[in-house]
CSV table of N, CA and C in Angstrom, one decimal:
chain,number,residue,atom,x,y,z
A,1,MET,N,126.1,-130.1,185.2
A,1,MET,CA,126.0,-131.3,186.0
A,1,MET,C,125.5,-131.0,187.4
A,2,LYS,N,124.6,-131.8,187.9
A,2,LYS,CA,124.0,-131.5,189.2
A,2,LYS,C,124.5,-132.6,190.2
A,3,THR,N,124.9,-132.1,191.4
A,3,THR,CA,125.4,-133.0,192.4
A,3,THR,C,124.4,-133.0,193.6
A,4,ILE,N,124.1,-134.2,194.1
A,4,ILE,CA,123.2,-134.3,195.2
A,4,ILE,C,123.9,-135.0,196.3
A,5,ARG,N,123.4,-134.9,197.5
A,5,ARG,CA,123.9,-135.6,198.7
A,5,ARG,C,122.8,-136.6,199.0
A,6,LEU,N,123.1,-137.9,199.0
A,6,LEU,CA,122.0,-138.9,199.1
A,6,LEU,C,122.3,-139.7,200.5
A,7,LEU,N,121.2,-139.8,201.3
A,7,LEU,CA,121.3,-140.5,202.5
A,7,LEU,C,120.1,-141.5,202.5
A,8,TYR,N,120.5,-142.8,202.6
A,8,TYR,CA,119.5,-143.9,202.5
A,8,TYR,C,119.7,-144.9,203.7
A,9,PRO,N,118.6,-145.7,203.9
A,9,PRO,CA,118.6,-146.6,205.0
A,9,PRO,C,119.7,-147.7,204.9
A,10,ASP,N,120.1,-148.2,206.1
A,10,ASP,CA,121.1,-149.2,206.2
A,10,ASP,C,121.0,-150.4,205.3
A,11,TYR,N,119.8,-151.0,205.3
A,11,TYR,CA,119.6,-152.3,204.6
A,11,TYR,C,119.7,-152.2,203.1
A,12,VAL,N,119.7,-151.0,202.6
A,12,VAL,CA,119.9,-150.7,201.1
A,12,VAL,C,121.4,-150.8,200.8
A,13,SER,N,122.2,-150.6,201.8
A,13,SER,CA,123.7,-150.5,201.5
A,13,SER,C,124.3,-151.9,201.8
A,14,GLY,N,123.5,-152.9,201.9
A,14,GLY,CA,124.1,-154.3,202.1
A,14,GLY,C,124.0,-154.7,203.6
A,15,GLY,N,123.3,-153.9,204.4
A,15,GLY,CA,123.1,-154.3,205.8
A,15,GLY,C,124.2,-154.0,206.7
A,16,LEU,N,125.2,-153.3,206.3
A,16,LEU,CA,126.3,-153.0,207.1
A,16,LEU,C,126.1,-151.6,207.9
A,17,GLU,N,126.0,-151.7,209.2
A,17,GLU,CA,125.7,-150.5,210.0
A,17,GLU,C,126.7,-149.4,209.7
A,18,THR,N,128.0,-149.8,209.4
A,18,THR,CA,129.0,-148.8,209.2
A,18,THR,C,128.7,-147.9,208.0
A,19,TYR,N,128.1,-148.4,207.0
A,19,TYR,CA,127.7,-147.6,205.8
A,19,TYR,C,126.7,-146.5,206.2
A,20,TYR,N,125.7,-146.9,206.9
A,20,TYR,CA,124.7,-145.9,207.3
A,20,TYR,C,125.2,-144.9,208.3
A,21,PHE,N,126.0,-145.4,209.3
A,21,PHE,CA,126.6,-144.5,210.3
A,21,PHE,C,127.5,-143.5,209.6
A,22,GLY,N,128.4,-144.0,208.7
A,22,GLY,CA,129.3,-143.1,208.0
A,22,GLY,C,128.6,-142.1,207.2
A,23,ALA,N,127.5,-142.5,206.5
A,23,ALA,CA,126.8,-141.5,205.7
A,23,ALA,C,126.1,-140.4,206.6
A,24,ASN,N,125.6,-140.9,207.8
A,24,ASN,CA,125.0,-139.9,208.7
A,24,ASN,C,126.1,-139.0,209.3
A,25,LEU,N,127.2,-139.5,209.6
A,25,LEU,CA,128.3,-138.8,210.2
A,25,LEU,C,128.8,-137.7,209.2
A,26,LEU,N,129.0,-138.1,207.9
A,26,LEU,CA,129.4,-137.2,206.9
A,26,LEU,C,128.4,-136.1,206.7
A,27,SER,N,127.1,-136.4,206.8
A,27,SER,CA,126.1,-135.4,206.5
A,27,SER,C,126.1,-134.3,207.6
A,28,HIS,N,126.7,-134.6,208.8
A,28,HIS,CA,126.8,-133.7,209.9
A,28,HIS,C,128.1,-132.9,209.8
A,29,ILE,N,129.2,-133.6,209.4
A,29,ILE,CA,130.5,-133.0,209.4
A,29,ILE,C,130.8,-132.1,208.2
A,30,LEU,N,130.4,-132.5,207.1
A,30,LEU,CA,130.6,-131.7,205.9
A,30,LEU,C,129.7,-130.5,205.9
A,31,PRO,N,130.3,-129.4,205.5
A,31,PRO,CA,129.5,-128.1,205.5
A,31,PRO,C,128.4,-128.2,204.4
A,32,GLU,N,127.3,-127.6,204.8
A,32,GLU,CA,126.2,-127.5,203.8
A,32,GLU,C,126.6,-126.7,202.6
A,33,ASN,N,126.1,-127.1,201.5
A,33,ASN,CA,126.4,-126.5,200.2
A,33,ASN,C,125.0,-126.2,199.6
A,34,ASP,N,124.7,-124.9,199.3
A,34,ASP,CA,123.4,-124.6,198.7
A,34,ASP,C,123.2,-125.1,197.3
A,35,SER,N,124.3,-125.5,196.7
A,35,SER,CA,124.2,-126.0,195.3
A,35,SER,C,124.1,-127.6,195.3
A,36,GLN,N,124.1,-128.2,196.5
A,36,GLN,CA,124.0,-129.6,196.6
A,36,GLN,C,122.8,-129.9,197.5
A,37,GLU,N,121.8,-130.4,197.0
A,37,GLU,CA,120.6,-130.8,197.7
A,37,GLU,C,120.8,-132.1,198.5
A,38,LEU,N,120.4,-132.1,199.8
A,38,LEU,CA,120.5,-133.4,200.6
A,38,LEU,C,119.1,-134.1,200.4
A,39,ILE,N,119.2,-135.3,199.9
A,39,ILE,CA,118.0,-136.1,199.7
A,39,ILE,C,118.1,-137.3,200.6
A,40,LYS,N,117.1,-137.4,201.5
A,40,LYS,CA,117.0,-138.6,202.4
A,40,LYS,C,115.9,-139.5,201.8
A,41,VAL,N,116.3,-140.8,201.6
A,41,VAL,CA,115.5,-141.8,201.0
A,41,VAL,C,114.8,-142.5,202.1
A,42,GLU,N,113.5,-142.5,202.2
A,42,GLU,CA,112.7,-143.3,203.1
A,42,GLU,C,112.1,-144.4,202.4
A,43,ILE,N,112.3,-145.7,202.8
A,43,ILE,CA,111.8,-146.8,202.1
A,43,ILE,C,110.9,-147.6,203.1
A,44,ALA,N,109.7,-147.8,202.7
A,44,ALA,CA,108.7,-148.5,203.5
A,44,ALA,C,109.1,-150.0,203.5
A,45,VAL,N,108.9,-150.6,204.7
A,45,VAL,CA,109.3,-152.0,204.8
A,45,VAL,C,108.0,-152.9,204.6
């Protein structure tokens, strides 16, 4: 099983700023793990 870390724009999570802020905060707080790739989703408007 493969685990990834997914970071995506606010409006994809229902428009709540806390979701996006929390995801960004956790991406900085949690230690990097070489076996978990961080994927940032960029969505064109």
